[in-house]
Amino acid sequence: MKQKLEELKVLALAAVAEAKDEKQIDEIRVKYLGKKGELTAILKQMGSLSPEERPVMGQLVNSAKAELEEAIAKASKNFKEKAAEERLKAETIDVTLPSKPATVGKLHPLNTVLNDMIDIFQSMGFDVVDGPEVETDFYNFEALNVPADHPARDMQDTFYLAENLLLRTQTSAAQIRTMENRKPPIKIICPGRVYRADEVDATHSPVFHQIEGLVVDKNITMCDLKGVLEQFAHEIYGKDTEVKFRPSFFPFTEPSVEVDVTCSECKGKGCRVCKGSGWIEILGAGMVHPRVLKACGIDPEEYTGFAFGIGLDRLTTTRYKISDIRLLFENDLRFLKQF
Ligand code: DAH
């Protein structure tokens, strides 16, 4: 048995020395050390030896086994390293090749202007709130003092989804939702999309954007309205821009105004952009109608407020001298990449 063991060991070690790759090493491992391997077979015969022979033989078998295992591990490591080296050689990367340019996204011009507006109002202490684009008749009209038969409904051609459900025509709906959920003092803006069944042309789109503003507290007057909106216009258009408050009408405000600024294109001389008037209308505003306050459970004897609705699209097209509002919605990358 001793002799057979010695022969096996020599044979196995020679095989390892001659192995050409990892696969052959594996085969040797199975052949000698596997469950049915030849060295394993000798180990299994140990039971037939006498008690004196057993420990002597056991030691010999174990040391032969250890020697073979070590040789196999060493050879296997060698082959792995060689393979890795070869792979690295084959895979050399030419770091001098020019790279593909990475395209970095940009904000849509509407978002750039909106972010500026949010900054301006936040610096004046306004919170930003959100409201649903699908509204009920109550929030979009009724609670804003526009009952069903009111002629002002004709000013805003509405997309109806169901009898009582519509796409909001104005962000003013957010005023009502805010007053239902908060107690004065209230100072919020609500930016968002609005929808009207308008014909599409260079200045009209069925989807556009407004920023609603609402301030309600004790002793709020028209002076506060003028101060806030003048400040806003100066920050957006520059200090040398003139701001004009024109009497107007909205069912939810009394008195109501519209605000014009000097045309940034011609500085007030009159041009194509301002249709020769020298002014550009940027928003509607007014003192919140007592009926609107009352509909939201706020006592108009105790509190007053002002509200405004700014058109974001007009502000964006005038700032960037964009001649057609449709460009804002077409998502043509050649157009958008300019900003
Ligand atoms: N909702 C008006 C519109 O779409 C704009 C507006 C006017 C909003 C006066 C207001 C306001 O909050 O007080 O034309």
Short mmCIF file of N, CA, C and O and ligand atoms in Angstrom, two decimals, residues 156 169-172 175 196 210 212-213 250 252-253 284-286 307-309, ligand 1:
data_model
loop_
_atom_site.label_atom_id
_atom_site.label_comp_id
_atom_site.label_asym_id
_atom_site.label_seq_id
_atom_site.Cartn_x
_atom_site.Cartn_y
_atom_site.Cartn_z
N GLN A 156 -63.91 83.16 -20.58
CA GLN A 156 -63.00 82.02 -20.46
C GLN A 156 -63.67 80.76 -20.99
O GLN A 156 -64.43 80.11 -20.29
N THR A 169 -59.59 77.03 -15.66
CA THR A 169 -59.32 78.09 -16.63
C THR A 169 -58.43 79.15 -16.01
O THR A 169 -57.96 80.05 -16.70
N GLN A 170 -58.25 79.09 -14.69
CA GLN A 170 -57.43 80.08 -14.00
C GLN A 170 -56.91 79.46 -12.70
O GLN A 170 -57.57 78.64 -12.09
N THR A 171 -55.73 79.89 -12.30
CA THR A 171 -55.18 79.38 -11.03
C THR A 171 -55.92 80.00 -9.84
O THR A 171 -55.67 79.61 -8.70
N SER A 172 -56.82 80.94 -10.10
CA SER A 172 -57.58 81.57 -9.01
C SER A 172 -58.30 80.53 -8.14
O SER A 172 -58.58 80.79 -6.97
N GLN A 175 -57.01 80.03 -4.77
CA GLN A 175 -57.36 80.97 -3.68
C GLN A 175 -58.35 80.33 -2.72
O GLN A 175 -58.21 80.39 -1.50
N ARG A 196 -57.81 76.79 -21.71
CA ARG A 196 -58.98 77.44 -22.29
C ARG A 196 -59.14 77.00 -23.74
O ARG A 196 -58.15 76.82 -24.44
N GLN A 210 -50.19 80.27 -15.32
CA GLN A 210 -50.40 81.45 -14.48
C GLN A 210 -49.72 81.26 -13.14
O GLN A 210 -49.44 80.13 -12.72
N GLU A 212 -50.81 82.46 -9.48
CA GLU A 212 -51.81 83.14 -8.67
C GLU A 212 -51.15 83.62 -7.40
O GLU A 212 -50.25 82.97 -6.87
N GLY A 213 -51.61 84.77 -6.91
CA GLY A 213 -51.10 85.24 -5.62
C GLY A 213 -52.26 85.64 -4.74
O GLY A 213 -53.30 86.09 -5.22
N PHE A 250 -62.78 92.20 -12.60
CA PHE A 250 -62.82 90.75 -12.38
C PHE A 250 -63.90 90.51 -11.35
O PHE A 250 -64.04 91.29 -10.40
N PHE A 252 -64.08 88.45 -9.01
CA PHE A 252 -63.62 88.07 -7.68
C PHE A 252 -62.83 89.15 -6.98
O PHE A 252 -62.31 88.93 -5.88
N THR A 253 -62.67 90.32 -7.61
CA THR A 253 -61.97 91.43 -6.94
C THR A 253 -62.77 92.72 -7.09
O THR A 253 -63.46 92.93 -8.09
N GLY A 284 -53.42 90.56 -13.90
CA GLY A 284 -54.65 91.11 -13.38
C GLY A 284 -54.62 90.99 -11.87
O GLY A 284 -54.01 90.08 -11.33
N ALA A 285 -55.28 91.94 -11.18
CA ALA A 285 -55.22 91.90 -9.72
C ALA A 285 -56.40 92.68 -9.13
O ALA A 285 -57.20 93.26 -9.87
N GLY A 286 -56.45 92.69 -7.83
CA GLY A 286 -57.50 93.48 -7.18
C GLY A 286 -57.63 93.13 -5.71
O GLY A 286 -56.94 92.24 -5.21
N ALA A 307 -55.38 89.96 -4.43
CA ALA A 307 -55.03 88.78 -5.21
C ALA A 307 -54.52 89.24 -6.56
O ALA A 307 -54.78 90.36 -6.99
N PHE A 308 -53.77 88.37 -7.20
CA PHE A 308 -53.29 88.69 -8.54
C PHE A 308 -53.07 87.42 -9.34
O PHE A 308 -52.91 86.34 -8.76
N GLY A 309 -53.13 87.55 -10.65
CA GLY A 309 -52.87 86.41 -11.53
C GLY A 309 -51.92 86.87 -12.63
O GLY A 309 -52.25 87.75 -13.42
N1 DAH B 1 -57.85 84.84 -13.11
C1 DAH B 1 -57.64 86.02 -13.90
C2 DAH B 1 -57.51 85.60 -15.36
O1 DAH B 1 -57.26 84.47 -15.62
C3 DAH B 1 -56.42 86.74 -13.47
C4 DAH B 1 -56.64 87.37 -12.12
C5 DAH B 1 -57.16 88.61 -12.02
C6 DAH B 1 -56.36 86.67 -10.99
C7 DAH B 1 -57.38 89.22 -10.80
C8 DAH B 1 -56.58 87.25 -9.75
C9 DAH B 1 -57.09 88.54 -9.68
O2 DAH B 1 -56.32 86.65 -8.60
O3 DAH B 1 -57.28 89.10 -8.47
O4 DAH B 1 -57.64 86.42 -16.21
#
